[in-house]
Structure formats: structure tokens, C-alpha cells
Coordinates of C-alpha atoms in Angstrom, one line a residue:
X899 CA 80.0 106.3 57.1
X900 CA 82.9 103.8 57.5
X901 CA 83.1 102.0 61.0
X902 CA 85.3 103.9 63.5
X903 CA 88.8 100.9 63.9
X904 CA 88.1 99.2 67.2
X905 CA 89.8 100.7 70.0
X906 CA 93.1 98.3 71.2
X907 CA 93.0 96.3 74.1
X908 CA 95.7 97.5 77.1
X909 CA 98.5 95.5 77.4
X910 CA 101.5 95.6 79.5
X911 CA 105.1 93.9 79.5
X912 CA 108.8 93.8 80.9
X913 CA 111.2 96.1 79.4
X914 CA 114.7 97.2 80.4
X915 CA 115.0 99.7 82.8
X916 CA 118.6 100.5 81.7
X917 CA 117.4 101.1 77.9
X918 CA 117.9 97.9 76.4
X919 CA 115.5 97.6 73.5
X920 CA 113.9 94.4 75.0
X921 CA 110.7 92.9 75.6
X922 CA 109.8 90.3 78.1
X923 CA 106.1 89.1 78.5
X924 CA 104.8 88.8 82.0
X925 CA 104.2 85.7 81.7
X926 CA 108.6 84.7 81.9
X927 CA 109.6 84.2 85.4
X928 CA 112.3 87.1 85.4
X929 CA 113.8 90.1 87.5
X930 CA 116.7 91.4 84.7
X931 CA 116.9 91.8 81.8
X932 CA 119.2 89.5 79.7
X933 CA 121.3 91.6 77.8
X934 CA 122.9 94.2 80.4
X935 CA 122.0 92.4 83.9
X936 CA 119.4 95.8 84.9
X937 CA 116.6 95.9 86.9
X938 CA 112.9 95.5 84.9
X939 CA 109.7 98.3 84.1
X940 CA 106.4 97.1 83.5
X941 CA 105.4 99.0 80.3
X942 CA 102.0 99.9 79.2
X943 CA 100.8 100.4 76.2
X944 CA 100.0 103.9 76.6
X945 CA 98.6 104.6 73.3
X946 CA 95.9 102.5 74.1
X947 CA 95.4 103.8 77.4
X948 CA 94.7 107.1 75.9
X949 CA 91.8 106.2 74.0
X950 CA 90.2 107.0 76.8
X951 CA 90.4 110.7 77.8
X952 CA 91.3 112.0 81.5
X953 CA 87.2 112.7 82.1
X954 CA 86.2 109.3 80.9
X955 CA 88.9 107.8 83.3
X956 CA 88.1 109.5 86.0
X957 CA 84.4 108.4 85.2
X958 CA 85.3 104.9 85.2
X959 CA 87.6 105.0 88.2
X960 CA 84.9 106.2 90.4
X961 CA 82.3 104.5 89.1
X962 CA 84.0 101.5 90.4
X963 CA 84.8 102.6 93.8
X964 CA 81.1 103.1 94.1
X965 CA 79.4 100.6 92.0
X966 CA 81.7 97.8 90.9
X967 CA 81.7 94.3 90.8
X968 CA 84.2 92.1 92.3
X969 CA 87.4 91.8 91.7
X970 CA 86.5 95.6 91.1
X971 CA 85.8 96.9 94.3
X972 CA 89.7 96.4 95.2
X973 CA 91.4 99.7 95.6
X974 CA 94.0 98.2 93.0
X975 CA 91.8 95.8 90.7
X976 CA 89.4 98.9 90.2
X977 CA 92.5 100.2 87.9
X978 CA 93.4 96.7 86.6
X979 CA 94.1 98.2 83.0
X980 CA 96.9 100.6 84.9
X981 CA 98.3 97.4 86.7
X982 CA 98.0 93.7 84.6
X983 CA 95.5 94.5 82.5
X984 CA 95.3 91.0 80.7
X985 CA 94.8 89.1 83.9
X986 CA 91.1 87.2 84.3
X987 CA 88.9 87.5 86.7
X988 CA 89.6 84.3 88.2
X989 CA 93.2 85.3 88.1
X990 CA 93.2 87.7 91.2
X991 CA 93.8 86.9 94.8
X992 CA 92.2 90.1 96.5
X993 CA 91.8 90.5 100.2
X994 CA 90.2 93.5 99.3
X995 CA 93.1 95.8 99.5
X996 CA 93.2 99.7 98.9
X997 CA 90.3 102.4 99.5
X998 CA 92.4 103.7 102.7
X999 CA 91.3 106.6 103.9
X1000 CA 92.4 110.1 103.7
X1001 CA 92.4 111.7 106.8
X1002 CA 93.1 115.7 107.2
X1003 CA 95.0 116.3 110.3
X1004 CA 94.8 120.3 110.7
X1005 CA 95.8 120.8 114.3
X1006 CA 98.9 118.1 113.5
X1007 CA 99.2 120.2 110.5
X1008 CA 99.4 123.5 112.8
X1009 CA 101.8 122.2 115.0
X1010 CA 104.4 121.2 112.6
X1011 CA 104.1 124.6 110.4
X1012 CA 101.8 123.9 107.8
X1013 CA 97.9 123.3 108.1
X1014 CA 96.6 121.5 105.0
X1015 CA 98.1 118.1 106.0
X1016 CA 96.5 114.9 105.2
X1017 CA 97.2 111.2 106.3
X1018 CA 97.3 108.4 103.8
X1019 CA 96.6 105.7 106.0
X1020 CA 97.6 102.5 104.3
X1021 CA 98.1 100.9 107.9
X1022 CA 94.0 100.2 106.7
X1023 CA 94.8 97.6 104.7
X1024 CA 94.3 93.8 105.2
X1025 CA 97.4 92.8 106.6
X1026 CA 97.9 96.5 108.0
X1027 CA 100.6 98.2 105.3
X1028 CA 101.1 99.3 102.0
X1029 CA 102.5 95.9 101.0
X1030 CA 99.2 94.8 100.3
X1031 CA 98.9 96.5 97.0
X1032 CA 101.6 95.0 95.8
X1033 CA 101.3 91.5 96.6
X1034 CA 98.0 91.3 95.1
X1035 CA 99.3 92.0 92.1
X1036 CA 102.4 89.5 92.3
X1037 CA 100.9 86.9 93.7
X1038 CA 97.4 86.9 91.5
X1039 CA 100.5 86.8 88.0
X1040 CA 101.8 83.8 90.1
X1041 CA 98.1 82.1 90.5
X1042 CA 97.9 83.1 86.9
X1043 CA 101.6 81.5 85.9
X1044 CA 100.4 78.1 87.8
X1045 CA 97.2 77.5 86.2
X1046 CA 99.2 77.5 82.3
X1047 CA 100.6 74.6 80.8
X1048 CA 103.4 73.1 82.9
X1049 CA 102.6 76.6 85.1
X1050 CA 103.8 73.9 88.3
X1051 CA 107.2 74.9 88.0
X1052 CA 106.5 77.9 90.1
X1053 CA 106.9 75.5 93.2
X1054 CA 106.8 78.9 95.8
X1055 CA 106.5 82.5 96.4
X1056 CA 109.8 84.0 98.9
X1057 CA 110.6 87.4 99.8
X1058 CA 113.2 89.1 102.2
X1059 CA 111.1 90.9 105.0
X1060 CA 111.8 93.4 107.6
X1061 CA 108.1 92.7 108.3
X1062 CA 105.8 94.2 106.2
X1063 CA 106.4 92.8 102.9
X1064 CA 106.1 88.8 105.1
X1065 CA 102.8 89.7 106.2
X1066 CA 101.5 90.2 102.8
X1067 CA 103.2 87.6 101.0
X1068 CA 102.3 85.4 103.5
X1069 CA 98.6 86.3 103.5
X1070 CA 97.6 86.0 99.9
X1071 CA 99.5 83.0 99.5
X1072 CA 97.4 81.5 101.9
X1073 CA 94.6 83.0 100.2
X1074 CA 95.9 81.6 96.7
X1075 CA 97.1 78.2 98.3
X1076 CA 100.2 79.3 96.8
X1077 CA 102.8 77.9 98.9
X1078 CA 105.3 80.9 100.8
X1079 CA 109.1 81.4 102.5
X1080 CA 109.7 83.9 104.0
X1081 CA 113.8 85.3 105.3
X1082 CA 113.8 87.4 108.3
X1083 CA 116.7 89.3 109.8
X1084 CA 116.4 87.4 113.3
X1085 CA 115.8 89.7 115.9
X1086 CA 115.1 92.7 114.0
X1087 CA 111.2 92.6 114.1
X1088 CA 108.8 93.5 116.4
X1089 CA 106.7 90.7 117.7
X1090 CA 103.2 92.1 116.0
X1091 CA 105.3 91.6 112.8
X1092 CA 106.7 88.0 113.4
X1093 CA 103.3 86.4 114.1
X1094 CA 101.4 87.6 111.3
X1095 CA 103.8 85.3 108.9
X1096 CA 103.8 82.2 111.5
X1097 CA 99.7 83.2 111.3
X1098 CA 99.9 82.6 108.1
X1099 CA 101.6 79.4 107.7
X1100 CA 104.4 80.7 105.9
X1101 CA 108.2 78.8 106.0
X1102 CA 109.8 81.4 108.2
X1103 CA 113.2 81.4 108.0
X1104 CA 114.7 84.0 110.7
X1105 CA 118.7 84.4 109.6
X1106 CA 121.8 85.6 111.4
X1107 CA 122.1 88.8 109.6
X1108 CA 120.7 91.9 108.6
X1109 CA 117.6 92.9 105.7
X1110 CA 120.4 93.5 103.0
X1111 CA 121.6 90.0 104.1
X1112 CA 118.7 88.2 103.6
X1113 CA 117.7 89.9 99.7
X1114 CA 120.9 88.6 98.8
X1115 CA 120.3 84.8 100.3
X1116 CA 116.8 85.1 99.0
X1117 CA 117.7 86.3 95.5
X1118 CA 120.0 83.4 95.6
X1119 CA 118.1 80.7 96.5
X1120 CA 115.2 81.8 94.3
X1121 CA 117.5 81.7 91.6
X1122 CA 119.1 78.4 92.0
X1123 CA 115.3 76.4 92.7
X1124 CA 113.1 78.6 90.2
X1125 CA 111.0 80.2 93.7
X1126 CA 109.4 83.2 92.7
X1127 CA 111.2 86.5 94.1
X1128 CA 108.1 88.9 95.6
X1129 CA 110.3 91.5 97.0
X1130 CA 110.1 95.1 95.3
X1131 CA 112.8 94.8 92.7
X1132 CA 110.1 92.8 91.1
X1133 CA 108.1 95.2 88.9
X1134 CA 105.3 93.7 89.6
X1135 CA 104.7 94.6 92.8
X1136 CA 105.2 98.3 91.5
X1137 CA 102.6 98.0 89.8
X1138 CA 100.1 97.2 92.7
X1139 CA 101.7 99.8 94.9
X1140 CA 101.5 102.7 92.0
X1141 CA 97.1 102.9 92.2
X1142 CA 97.9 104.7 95.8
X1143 CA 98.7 107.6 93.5
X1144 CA 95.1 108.0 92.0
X1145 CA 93.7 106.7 95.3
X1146 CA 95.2 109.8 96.8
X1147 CA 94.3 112.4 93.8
X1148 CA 90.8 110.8 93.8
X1149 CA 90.3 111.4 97.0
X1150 CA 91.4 114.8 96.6
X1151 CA 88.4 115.4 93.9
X1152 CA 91.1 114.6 91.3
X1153 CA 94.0 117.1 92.0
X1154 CA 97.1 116.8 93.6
X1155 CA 98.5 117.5 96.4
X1156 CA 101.6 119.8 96.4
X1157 CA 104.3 117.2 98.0
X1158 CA 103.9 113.8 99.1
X1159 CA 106.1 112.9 102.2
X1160 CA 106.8 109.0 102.2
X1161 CA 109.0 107.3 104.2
X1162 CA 112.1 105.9 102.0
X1163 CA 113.6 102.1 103.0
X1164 CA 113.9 99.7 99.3
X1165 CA 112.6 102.4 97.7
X1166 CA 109.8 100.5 95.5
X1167 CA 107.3 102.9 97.7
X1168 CA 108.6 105.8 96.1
X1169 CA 108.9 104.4 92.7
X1170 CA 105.6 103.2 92.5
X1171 CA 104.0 106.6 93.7
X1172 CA 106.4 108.6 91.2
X1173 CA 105.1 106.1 88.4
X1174 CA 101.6 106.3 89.7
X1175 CA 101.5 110.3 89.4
X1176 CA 103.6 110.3 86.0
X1177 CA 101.2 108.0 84.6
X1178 CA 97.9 110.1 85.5
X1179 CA 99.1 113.1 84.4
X1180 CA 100.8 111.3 81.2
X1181 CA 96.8 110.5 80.6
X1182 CA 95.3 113.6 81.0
X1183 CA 93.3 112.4 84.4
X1184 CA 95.5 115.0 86.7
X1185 CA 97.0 118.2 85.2
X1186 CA 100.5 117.9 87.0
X1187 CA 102.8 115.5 89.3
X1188 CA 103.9 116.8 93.2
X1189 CA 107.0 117.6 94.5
X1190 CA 108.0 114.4 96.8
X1191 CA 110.1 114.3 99.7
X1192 CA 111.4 111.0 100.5
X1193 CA 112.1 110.2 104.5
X1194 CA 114.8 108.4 105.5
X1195 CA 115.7 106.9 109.4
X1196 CA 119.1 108.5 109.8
X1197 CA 121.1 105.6 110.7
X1198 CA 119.9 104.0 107.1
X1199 CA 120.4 107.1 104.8
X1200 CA 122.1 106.0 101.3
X1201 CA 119.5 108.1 99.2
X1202 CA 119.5 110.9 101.8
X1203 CA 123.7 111.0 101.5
X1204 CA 123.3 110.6 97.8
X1205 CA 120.7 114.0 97.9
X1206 CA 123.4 115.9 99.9
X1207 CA 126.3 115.2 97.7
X1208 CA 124.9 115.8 94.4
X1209 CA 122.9 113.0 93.6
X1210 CA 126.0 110.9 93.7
X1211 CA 124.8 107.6 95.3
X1212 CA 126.5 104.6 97.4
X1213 CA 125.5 101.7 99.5
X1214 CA 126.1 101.8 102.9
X1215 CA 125.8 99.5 106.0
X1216 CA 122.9 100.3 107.8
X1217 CA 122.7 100.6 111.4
X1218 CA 119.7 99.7 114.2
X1219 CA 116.9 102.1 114.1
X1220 CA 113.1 101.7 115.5
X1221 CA 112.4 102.0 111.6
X1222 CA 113.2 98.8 111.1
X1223 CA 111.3 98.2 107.9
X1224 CA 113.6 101.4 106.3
X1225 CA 116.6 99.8 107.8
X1226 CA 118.0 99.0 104.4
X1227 CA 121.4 100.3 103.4
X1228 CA 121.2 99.2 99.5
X1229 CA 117.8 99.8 98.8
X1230 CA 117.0 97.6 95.4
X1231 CA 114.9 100.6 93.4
X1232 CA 117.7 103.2 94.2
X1233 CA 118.3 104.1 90.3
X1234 CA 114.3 104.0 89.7
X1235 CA 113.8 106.2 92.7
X1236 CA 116.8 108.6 91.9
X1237 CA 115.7 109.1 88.2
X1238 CA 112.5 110.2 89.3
X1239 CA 113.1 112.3 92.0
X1240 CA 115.6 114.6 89.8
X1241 CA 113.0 114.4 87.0
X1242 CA 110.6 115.9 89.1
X1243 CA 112.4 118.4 91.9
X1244 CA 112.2 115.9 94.5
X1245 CA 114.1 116.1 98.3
X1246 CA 115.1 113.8 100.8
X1247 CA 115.4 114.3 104.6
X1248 CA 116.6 112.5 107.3
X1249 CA 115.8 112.0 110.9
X1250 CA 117.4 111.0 114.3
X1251 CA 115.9 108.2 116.3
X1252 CA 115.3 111.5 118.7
X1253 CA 113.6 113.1 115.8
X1254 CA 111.5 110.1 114.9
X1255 CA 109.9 109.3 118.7
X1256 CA 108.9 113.3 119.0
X1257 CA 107.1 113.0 115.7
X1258 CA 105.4 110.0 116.3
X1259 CA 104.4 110.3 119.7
X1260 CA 103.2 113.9 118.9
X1261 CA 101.2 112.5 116.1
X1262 CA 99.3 110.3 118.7
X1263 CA 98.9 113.3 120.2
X1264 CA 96.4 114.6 117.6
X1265 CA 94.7 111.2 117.3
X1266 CA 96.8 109.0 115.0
X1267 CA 98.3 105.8 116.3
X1268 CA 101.5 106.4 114.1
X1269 CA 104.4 103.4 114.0
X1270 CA 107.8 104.6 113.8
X1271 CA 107.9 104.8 110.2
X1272 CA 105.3 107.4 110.2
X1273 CA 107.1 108.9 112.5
X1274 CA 110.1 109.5 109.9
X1275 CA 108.0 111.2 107.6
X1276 CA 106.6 113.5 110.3
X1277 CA 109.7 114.3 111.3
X1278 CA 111.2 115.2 107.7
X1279 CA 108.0 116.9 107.2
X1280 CA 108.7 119.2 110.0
X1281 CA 112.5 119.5 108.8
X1282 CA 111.4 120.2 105.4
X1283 CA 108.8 123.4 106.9
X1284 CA 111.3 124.5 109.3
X1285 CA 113.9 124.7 106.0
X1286 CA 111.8 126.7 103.7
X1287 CA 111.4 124.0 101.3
X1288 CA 107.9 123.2 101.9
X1289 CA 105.6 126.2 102.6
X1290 CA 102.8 126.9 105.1
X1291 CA 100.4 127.7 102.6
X1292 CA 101.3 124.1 100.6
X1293 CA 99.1 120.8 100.2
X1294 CA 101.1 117.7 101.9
X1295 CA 100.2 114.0 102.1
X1296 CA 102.0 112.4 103.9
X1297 CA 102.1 108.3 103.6
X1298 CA 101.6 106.2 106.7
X1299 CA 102.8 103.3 105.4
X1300 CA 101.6 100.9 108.2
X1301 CA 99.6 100.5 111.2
X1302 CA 101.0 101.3 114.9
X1303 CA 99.4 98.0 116.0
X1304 CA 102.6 96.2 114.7
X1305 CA 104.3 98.0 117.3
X1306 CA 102.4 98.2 120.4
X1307 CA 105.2 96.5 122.4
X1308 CA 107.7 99.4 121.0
X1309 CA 105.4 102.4 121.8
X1310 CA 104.0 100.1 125.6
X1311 CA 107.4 100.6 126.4
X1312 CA 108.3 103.7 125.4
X1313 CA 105.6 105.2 127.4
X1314 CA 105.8 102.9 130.6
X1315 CA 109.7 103.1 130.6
X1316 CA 110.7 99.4 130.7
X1317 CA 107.8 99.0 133.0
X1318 CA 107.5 101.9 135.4
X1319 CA 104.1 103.4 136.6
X1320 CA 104.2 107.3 137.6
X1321 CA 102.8 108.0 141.2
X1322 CA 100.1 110.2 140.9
X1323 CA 101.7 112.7 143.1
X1324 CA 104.3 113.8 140.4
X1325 CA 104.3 114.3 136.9
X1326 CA 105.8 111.8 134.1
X1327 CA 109.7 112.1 133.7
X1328 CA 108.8 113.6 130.1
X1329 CA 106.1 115.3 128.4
X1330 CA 106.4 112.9 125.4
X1331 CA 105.5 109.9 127.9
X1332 CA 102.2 109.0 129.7
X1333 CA 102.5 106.4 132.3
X1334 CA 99.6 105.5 133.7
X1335 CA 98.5 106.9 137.1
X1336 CA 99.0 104.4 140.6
X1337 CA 96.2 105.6 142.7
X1338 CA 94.1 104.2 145.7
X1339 CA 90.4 102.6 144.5
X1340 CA 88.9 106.1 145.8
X1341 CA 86.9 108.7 144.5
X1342 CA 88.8 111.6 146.6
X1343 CA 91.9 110.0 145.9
X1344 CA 90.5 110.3 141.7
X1345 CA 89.5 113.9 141.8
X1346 CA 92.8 115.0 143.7
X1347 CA 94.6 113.2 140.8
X1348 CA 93.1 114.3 137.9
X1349 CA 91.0 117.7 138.5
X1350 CA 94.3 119.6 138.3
X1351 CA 95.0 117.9 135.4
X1352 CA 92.6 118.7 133.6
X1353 CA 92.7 122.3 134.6
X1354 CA 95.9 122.7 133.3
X1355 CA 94.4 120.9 130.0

């Protein structure tokens, strides 16, 4: 009997988004493609890929998660044929990303109209947000680009950051030694955010304009002194950020949920997911992709406007909102994100700064510790119930895409009011705040205090 042919080895490389029949290896330093200016795909080989069937990749994911051996027991590098699949071992920069948890939230579920709610909570992550997932992928091709022939001439890493996407660049360069920059939109962070870069060692540049004004000076500059763009119109990152899809059907015992709510700002977040899902069901692992909603602060809407008239997009200016990491008006991924969501039924929502501190505030109410993104998505969640669109009797994750620890002095002072302390005779000025209580150092003065309250529950 004749030797079965050997099975080929994954591969992956830059193609045109815009259908240009091009290929680029991962190994160029590039972010368009050549011919028609468009943004890149990384593009598997997927016939390889399915060489494997769905069982025997769900057998190897999850033997992974339990058993593997490092770089393997990262969240991301436990799927490394899905992300850069020729990559070495002593390639990857891992901080031990991914393998957030899960959380059901049914009494948050109840209150918003739908009870089989769970929280992705990528705020788990090293440097506390999604961004993690991709910037391990990034900047491991960068360590990767560096050690070939004449690889020097990647002198630095730079992204444009309302926060999250600093923190992680700025981390695993430090864990690569790979040098970093970093453009800010002064003023426009909270202080949790700002430190973890300066942490880090990064060159932090804080600029005189807004996040949409620093992509373009940091596409610019990257351009002119061959720096290596990490923001998310490079594909690589995508590619990172996509394993929270089989994370999240994983964790489900390998099914779907029926909509994923995630909080829209650049838009790579969505893209990744949508390419994440596509790609497990494309292999047989899952036997459908979910309905997404995409949540989007209202004063920083372009997809959401796009949704309501059509699908018909523009840029637009967007204003100040306690979202700050969504507060993007020309969100780089917009023609990845839009192709998917019309391939696949998808809606977007918006929500009022209003909107956004009820949901978050009433998510800490059932135990989270939700930043205002979070909030977004809770909100559009709610919307989305309220509409009809989603049903009660629907599966929803909903993506927290960072921790509420790097806003602390944003939900301090929403609760103290600039500073104020209630009196323990009266009650706070609004149900969505909880001062703390002034009281005398006695135990009559305790009980008088807080045994009503406690009756009332």
C-alpha cells in the first residue's frame, strides 16, 4: 500500500484586502498593498488547515490549554497555526496572554431583559485589555524580523494610543528589548492609562490633538524612518486578537453563542472576532458564526450612522466621551468590519454618555468592575433587548474589553461627586452613586446608620 502524501505545513501571508491578486510574505515590512494603496489580510492556507478535521482541532486546542508546553500555554500561541504559524519557538514574546475567563452574569442578565448573559473578560489580561492578543503577535514577527539578515533596520515599534493599544506595545517591547514610541492625544487618557507606557519605558509622545490626529502623524513618521506601525490596520495584530473567538466557543463546550456584543472604536476588535468565528466554522470546529452587535459611544458613531443609513459610510469628527479608547471618528478597519457585518446580519447601536454611566455602574452593581467601554456594550445590549432585535430566550457574550482599574479616578469621582461625602442622615443625591457614609467613631451612631439600610436591602 502506497504511502499516504505528507500532510502540508500551514502557512500564512499578506494579500489584498481590496482583491488585488497579490502576495506579500510576512516577512516585508508593509501595511498596503502596492498596486491599489488598500488595507492588508493575513491569508492562511486553509487547505492545509483542513487536514485536520473540526474534532481533531478541537482535541488539540484543548489539549493545549491543559497540558501544553510553553509558548503553548498562551491563550493565542496555543492556536499558533491559526495566527503565524511559521514563527519559532524562540520567536514569541508572550506575557502569557489569553485564557480570560468567561463569567455568566444571570441576575445582570435579568435586569437588562435577557438571562443567559456572559462576560468575556479580557480586562484579565497582562497589561489589562484585549490589546494583549494582538501585540503578542506583532511584536514576536518584529523579534522575528530583527534576528534575519540585516533584520536591524527595524530600528522601533510605534503605535497611536488612546491607551490600551500603548500599554501593550509598550510591555512586550520591554519584554522583547524591542525599542517603543508611543503618540498620545494629550489629555485624553485617564491617569491608570498614562503610567502603564511611562512604566514601561516607552518614548511617549503626548500630541496636541485628538486619536485620529495622532494615526495620521504616526503613520507618517513610521513611513518616512522605516518604525514599525503596531496599530490595528496592521493585520497582524488581527491575527492575535481573532483566537478570542475560539477562546469564547471553547469555553462554551465548543458552540456559539447567539450574538456577541463588543464595543466598536478602530474597529480591528470586531474584525478580528468576525475572522475568528468565520474561520472555525470555515474548519468544521463550530457549526455556525453569531449574529454581532457592534457598540458604539454616541458622540464617536461613524459605523453606527453608516448602519442607520444603509450601510452607506463616512468619517466624522469625533467628540469627547468617557469612552475614550472608542473615541475614533475614522476608525482604520471600517471596510473590514462593514464587509463582515452585512455578510453575517450584524447591528450596531449606539449609546449616550447618560446611557453608558447607567450600564456601567449597574454592572458593578452585580459584581463587575466594568470601565466605560463596557459600559457601551451594556448599554447597546439593553437597546438591542428593549428593540426586539435580540431575544430573551438568546445566548449573548458580551466583550469587556478592559479592566475598570484603568479608570478608578473616573468611576472615584463619579461616585464621590468631585469629592463630596453623603451625611449619614440622608440618602445619596442618586441611586447610581454611593458616597461613603460620615459618621461618628461609635457603635450606636453605626447601627442607626446602617440597620435601616439594610432592611430596606
Amino acid at each position: 500500500m502506497a504511502n499516504a502524501p505528507p500532510v502540508a505545513a500551514p502557512r500564512a501571508w499578506f494579500s489584498c484586502f481590496s482583491g488585488c491578486d497579490v502576495r506579500y510574505p510576512l516577512t516585508e515590512v508593509r501595511l498596503r498593498c502596492e498596486r491599489c494603496g488598500g488595507l492588508l489580510d493575513v491569508t492562511h492556507d486553509v487547505s492545509a488547515l483542513a487536514a485536520r478535521s473540526g474534532a481533531q482541532w478541537r482535541q488539540r486546542f484543548d489539549e493545549r490549554r491543559l497540558r501544553g508546553r510553553w509558548p503553548e500555554t498562551s491563550g493565542v500561541w496555543g492556536q499558533r497555526e491559526w495566527v503565524l504559524p511559521e514563527l519559532g519557538d524562540d520567536d514569541i514574546v508572550s506575557l502569557g496572554e489569553g485564557h480570560t475567563p468567561l463569567v455568566p452574569v444571570p441576575r445582570l442578565g435579568e435586569a437588562l431583559g435577557v438571562r443567559d448573559v456572559f462576560i468575556k473578560q479580557c480586562g484579565h489580561n497582562p497589561t489589562g485589555s484585549f490589546k494583549d492578543l494582538g501585540m503578542t503577535a506583532l511584536v514576536s514577527m518584529v523579534q522575528a524580523l530583527r534576528r534575519l539578515p540585516g533584520g536591524q533596520a527595524v530600528p522601533a515599534v510605534a503605535c497611536a494610543s488612546t491607551g490600551d493599544t500603548s500599554a501593550a506595545l509598550a510591555a512586550y517591547g520591554a519584554a522583547a528589548g524591542v525599542p517603543t514610541i508611543v503618540f498620545l492625544p494629550a489629555g485624553q487618557l485617564s491617569d491608570e492609562q498614562l503610567a502603564q507606557p511611562l512604566c514601561n519605558y516607552a518614548l511617549t509622545a503626548a500630541l496636541d490633538t485628538d486619536f485620529d490626529g495622532c494615526m495620521r502623524l504616526v503613520a507618517a513618521f513610521c513611513g518616512k524612518h522605516g518604525v514599525y506601525l503596531a496599530n490595528s490596520m496592521n493585520p497582524l495584530r488581527i491575527e492575535g486578537q481573532k483566537t478570542l473567538s475560539v477562546e469564547i466557543s471553547q469555553q462554551l463546550g465548543w458552540q456559539v453563542p447567539d450574538w456577541v456584543v463588543v464595543p466598536g472604536g478602530n474597529l480591528g476588535h470586531t474584525t478580528a472576532l468576525g475572522k475568528g468565528f468565520e474561520l472555525l466554522h470555515a474548519l468544521g470546529v463550530t457549526d455556525r458564526v453569531p449574529r454581532f452587535c457592534v457598540a458604539q459611544a454616541a458622540s464617536a458613531a461613524p459605523l453606527y450612522r453608516a448602519f442607520r443609513d444603509g450601510w452607506r459610510y463616512q468619517p466624522l469628527t469625533a467628540e469627547p466621551t468617557q469612552a475614550s479608547a472608542i473615541r475614533i471618528g475614522h476608525p482604520v478597519n471600517a471596510p473590514k468590519a462593514l464587509q463582515f457585518l452585512q455578510r453575517n446580519r450584524g447591528v450596531v447601536e449606539a449609546a449616550s454618555e447618560d446611557e453608558i454611566t447607567a450600564a456601567w455602574t449597574l454592572g458593578d452593581r452585580f459584581g463587575l468592575y466594568a470601565d466605560p467601554h463596557t459600559g457601551v456594550a451594556l448599554a447597546a445590549l439593553a437597546k438591542q433587548v428593549a428593540q426586539g432585535t435580540i431575544q430573551p430566550h438568546e445566548r449573548v457574550v458580551v466583550v469587556s474589553t478592559a479592566h475598570g482599574l484603568k479608570f478608578g479616578a473616573h468611576k472615584r469621582a463619579h461616585h464621590l461627586q468631585a469629592g463630596a461625602v453623603a451625611d449619614a442622615g440622608r440618602a445619596p443625591q442618586s441611586s447610581a452613586r454611593n458616597p461613603p457614609l460620615r459618621l461618628p467613631a461609635s457603635l450606636g451612631a453605626l447601627e442607626d446608620a446602617l440597620l435601616p439600610r439594610l432592611v430596606r436591602g
